[in-house]
Amino acid sequence: GAGVSQSPRYKVTKRGQDVALRCDPISGHVSLYWYRQALGQGPEFLTYFNYEAQQDKSGLPNDRFSAERPEGSISTLTIQRTEQRDSAMYRCASSLGSGRSTYNEQFFGPGTRLTVL
Amino acid sequence: AQSVTQLDSHVSVSEGTPVLLRCNYSSSYSPSLFWYVQHPNKGLQLLLKYTSAATLVKGINGFEAEFKKSETSFHLTKPSAHMSDAAEYFCVVSDNSGNTPLVFGKGTRLSVIA
């Protein structure tokens, strides 16, 4: 498709289970970002990649959260031993370039709504 | 460090009247500023962006925003609200170096009354 896609769109899991959220960026986009949006809040940055290299993971809340983008395209955000406080909308975005002199618009996917019971 | 403050969590206007959504920013660098809109059960859509060109920025659906450095503001306006404008609006800042994470405000929910 033409846009950023995420799967699953909805995920309900029990506390303590691991979950993997997938993001498929726009073809050819170099950069990929993960954000988390709690109810009633704006999205908050988690981590981002240029190609397959993780550039910044300062937004990951703790070591239960990890992300990878092994071939520089699809990315997976994994949450281990989920807790109820992890319930949120997880959004992925991609942008075209990695140049530092030109703004590159971030295009957002529809998000994955995670509910931890 | 960068941050944005959206001064109103909820704004309600009548259809056909002007819209003003307020945003103030803080940035150590020359910032890029954006407004995104989120309709219910939909993804985030870019309305407009300021990236150090003209200070008055025109976006989609008749929205505009003016970058005022002296006031550190980037308020979003529209002359006449339409029912379809009802949504959540986010003011966003990033540094001006290109590929960096976005910093979102908490959002302003716009209601439009018939």
Coordinates of C-alpha atoms in Angstrom, one line a residue:
Chain A
G1 CA 0.0 0.0 0.0
A2 CA 0.9 3.6 -0.2
G3 CA 1.0 4.5 3.5
V4 CA 2.5 3.3 6.7
S5 CA 0.8 0.1 8.0
Q6 CA 0.8 -1.4 11.4
S7 CA -0.4 -4.7 12.7
P8 CA -2.3 -5.8 14.6
R9 CA -4.6 -2.8 14.8
Y10 CA -5.9 -4.0 18.2
K11 CA -4.2 -6.3 20.7
V12 CA -5.6 -7.5 24.0
T13 CA -3.2 -9.5 26.2
K14 CA -2.9 -10.6 29.7
R15 CA -0.5 -9.1 32.1
G16 CA 2.9 -10.9 32.0
Q17 CA 2.6 -11.9 28.3
D18 CA 5.0 -10.7 25.6
V19 CA 3.7 -8.7 22.6
A20 CA 5.2 -7.8 19.3
L21 CA 3.9 -4.9 17.3
R22 CA 4.8 -4.5 13.7
C23 CA 5.3 -1.5 11.5
D24 CA 5.7 -1.5 7.7
P25 CA 6.9 1.9 6.6
I26 CA 6.4 3.6 3.2
S27 CA 8.6 1.9 0.7
G28 CA 12.0 3.6 0.4
H29 CA 11.7 5.6 3.6
V30 CA 14.9 5.7 5.5
S31 CA 13.8 6.7 8.9
L32 CA 11.3 5.0 11.1
Y33 CA 9.9 6.2 14.5
W34 CA 7.9 4.7 17.3
Y35 CA 5.6 6.7 19.5
R36 CA 3.3 5.9 22.4
Q37 CA 0.1 7.7 23.0
A38 CA -1.8 7.3 26.3
L39 CA -5.5 8.2 26.4
G40 CA -6.0 11.9 26.4
Q41 CA -2.3 12.7 25.7
G42 CA -0.2 13.5 22.8
P43 CA 2.2 10.9 21.3
E44 CA 5.5 10.5 23.1
F45 CA 8.7 9.4 21.4
L46 CA 10.0 6.0 22.1
T47 CA 12.8 5.2 19.6
Y48 CA 13.9 5.7 16.0
F49 CA 16.0 4.1 13.2
N50 CA 17.8 5.3 10.2
Y51 CA 18.0 2.3 7.9
E52 CA 18.6 -0.6 10.3
A53 CA 20.6 1.4 12.8
Q54 CA 18.8 2.4 16.0
Q55 CA 19.7 6.1 16.4
D56 CA 18.0 7.0 19.7
K57 CA 16.2 4.8 22.2
S58 CA 16.0 7.3 25.0
G59 CA 12.2 7.3 25.0
L60 CA 11.9 3.6 25.8
P61 CA 10.5 3.5 29.3
N62 CA 12.4 0.5 30.6
D63 CA 14.3 -2.6 29.5
R64 CA 11.1 -4.5 28.9
F65 CA 10.7 -2.5 25.7
S66 CA 12.9 -3.1 22.6
A67 CA 12.8 -2.5 18.9
E68 CA 14.5 -3.7 15.9
R69 CA 14.6 -3.1 12.1
P70 CA 17.0 -5.7 10.9
E71 CA 16.7 -5.1 7.2
G72 CA 16.1 -1.4 7.2
S73 CA 12.4 -1.8 6.3
I74 CA 9.9 -3.5 8.6
S75 CA 10.3 -2.8 12.3
T76 CA 9.0 -4.7 15.4
L77 CA 8.5 -3.1 18.8
T78 CA 8.5 -5.8 21.5
I79 CA 7.2 -5.5 25.0
Q80 CA 8.1 -8.2 27.4
R81 CA 6.2 -9.2 30.5
T82 CA 3.4 -6.6 29.8
E83 CA 1.9 -4.6 32.6
Q84 CA -1.4 -2.7 32.7
R85 CA 0.4 0.6 32.5
D86 CA 1.6 -0.4 29.0
S87 CA -1.9 0.0 27.7
A88 CA -1.8 2.7 25.0
M89 CA -1.9 3.4 21.3
Y90 CA 1.5 2.6 19.7
R91 CA 2.1 4.7 16.6
C92 CA 4.7 4.2 13.9
A93 CA 5.9 6.9 11.5
S94 CA 8.3 7.0 8.6
S95 CA 10.1 9.7 6.7
L96 CA 11.9 9.8 3.4
G97 CA 15.5 11.0 4.2
S98 CA 18.1 11.1 6.8
G99 CA 19.7 14.4 5.7
R100 CA 20.1 16.9 8.4
S101 CA 19.5 20.0 6.4
T102 CA 16.1 19.3 5.0
Y103 CA 13.0 18.7 6.9
N104 CA 11.5 15.3 6.2
E105 CA 7.8 14.9 6.9
Q106 CA 6.9 12.0 9.1
F107 CA 3.9 10.0 7.9
F108 CA 2.0 8.1 10.6
G109 CA 0.4 4.7 10.5
P110 CA -3.0 4.0 12.0
G111 CA -1.5 2.7 15.3
T112 CA -1.9 -0.4 17.3
R113 CA -4.2 -0.1 20.4
L114 CA -2.7 -2.3 23.1
T115 CA -4.8 -3.3 26.1
V116 CA -3.2 -5.2 28.9
L117 CA -5.7 -6.9 31.2
Chain B
A1 CA 15.3 20.4 25.3
Q2 CA 12.1 21.2 23.5
S3 CA 8.5 21.4 24.6
V4 CA 5.1 22.7 23.5
T5 CA 2.3 23.9 25.7
Q6 CA -1.2 23.8 24.3
L7 CA -3.1 26.3 26.4
D8 CA -6.5 24.9 26.0
S9 CA -7.5 21.2 26.4
H10 CA -10.9 21.8 24.9
V11 CA -12.2 24.5 22.6
S12 CA -15.8 24.8 21.5
V13 CA -17.0 27.0 18.7
S14 CA -20.2 27.5 16.6
E15 CA -20.2 26.5 13.0
G16 CA -19.1 29.5 10.8
T17 CA -17.2 31.3 13.6
P18 CA -13.4 31.7 13.8
V19 CA -11.2 29.0 15.4
L20 CA -8.2 29.8 17.5
L21 CA -6.1 27.0 19.0
R22 CA -3.2 28.3 21.1
C23 CA 0.3 26.9 21.3
N24 CA 3.5 28.1 22.9
Y25 CA 6.9 26.4 22.4
S26 CA 10.2 26.2 24.0
S27 CA 13.3 25.2 22.0
S28 CA 17.0 25.5 22.4
Y29 CA 17.4 25.5 18.6
S30 CA 15.7 27.2 15.7
P31 CA 12.6 25.0 15.7
S32 CA 10.4 23.4 13.2
L33 CA 6.8 23.6 14.2
F34 CA 3.8 21.7 13.1
W35 CA 0.1 21.2 13.6
Y36 CA -1.3 17.7 13.3
V37 CA -5.0 16.7 13.4
Q38 CA -6.4 13.4 14.6
H39 CA -10.0 12.5 13.7
P40 CA -11.7 9.8 15.8
N41 CA -10.4 6.4 15.0
K42 CA -8.1 7.8 12.4
G43 CA -4.3 8.4 12.1
L44 CA -2.5 11.6 12.5
Q45 CA -2.5 14.0 9.6
L46 CA -0.2 16.9 9.0
L47 CA -2.1 20.2 8.7
L48 CA 0.8 22.5 8.2
K49 CA 4.4 23.1 9.1
Y50 CA 6.9 26.0 9.7
T51 CA 10.5 25.3 8.9
S52 CA 12.1 28.8 8.9
A53 CA 10.6 30.1 5.7
A54 CA 7.6 32.4 5.7
T55 CA 6.3 33.0 9.2
L56 CA 2.6 32.8 8.1
V57 CA 2.0 29.2 7.1
K58 CA -1.1 28.0 5.2
G59 CA -2.2 24.5 5.6
I60 CA -5.0 22.2 4.4
N61 CA -8.7 22.8 4.9
G62 CA -8.3 26.6 5.3
F63 CA -6.1 26.5 8.5
E64 CA -3.2 28.9 9.0
A65 CA -0.6 29.4 11.7
E66 CA 1.8 32.3 12.4
F67 CA 5.2 31.8 13.9
K68 CA 6.0 34.6 16.3
K69 CA 9.5 34.2 17.7
S70 CA 9.1 37.1 20.1
E71 CA 6.1 35.5 21.7
T72 CA 7.3 31.9 21.2
S73 CA 3.9 31.1 19.8
F74 CA 2.5 29.2 16.9
H75 CA -1.3 29.6 17.2
L76 CA -3.6 27.8 14.7
T77 CA -6.5 29.7 13.2
K78 CA -9.3 29.3 10.7
P79 CA -11.7 32.0 9.7
S80 CA -14.9 29.9 9.7
A81 CA -15.3 26.6 11.5
H82 CA -17.0 23.6 9.7
M83 CA -18.6 20.7 11.4
S84 CA -15.9 18.4 9.9
D85 CA -13.2 20.3 11.8
A86 CA -14.2 18.6 15.0
A87 CA -11.1 16.6 16.0
E88 CA -8.1 16.6 18.3
Y89 CA -5.3 19.0 17.3
F90 CA -1.7 18.6 18.3
C91 CA 1.0 21.3 18.2
V92 CA 4.4 19.7 17.6
V93 CA 8.0 20.9 17.7
S94 CA 11.3 19.4 16.5
D95 CA 14.7 20.9 16.0
N96 CA 15.6 22.1 12.5
S97 CA 18.2 19.5 11.7
G98 CA 15.9 17.3 9.6
N99 CA 15.4 13.8 10.9
T100 CA 14.6 14.1 14.6
P101 CA 11.8 12.9 16.8
L102 CA 8.7 15.1 17.2
V103 CA 7.7 16.5 20.5
F104 CA 3.9 16.7 20.8
G105 CA 1.7 18.9 23.0
K106 CA -1.1 17.3 25.0
G107 CA -3.6 18.2 22.4
T108 CA -6.7 20.4 22.1
R109 CA -10.0 18.9 21.4
L110 CA -12.1 21.1 19.0
S111 CA -15.9 20.8 19.2
V112 CA -18.0 22.5 16.5
I113 CA -21.6 23.3 17.4
A114 CA -24.3 23.5 14.7

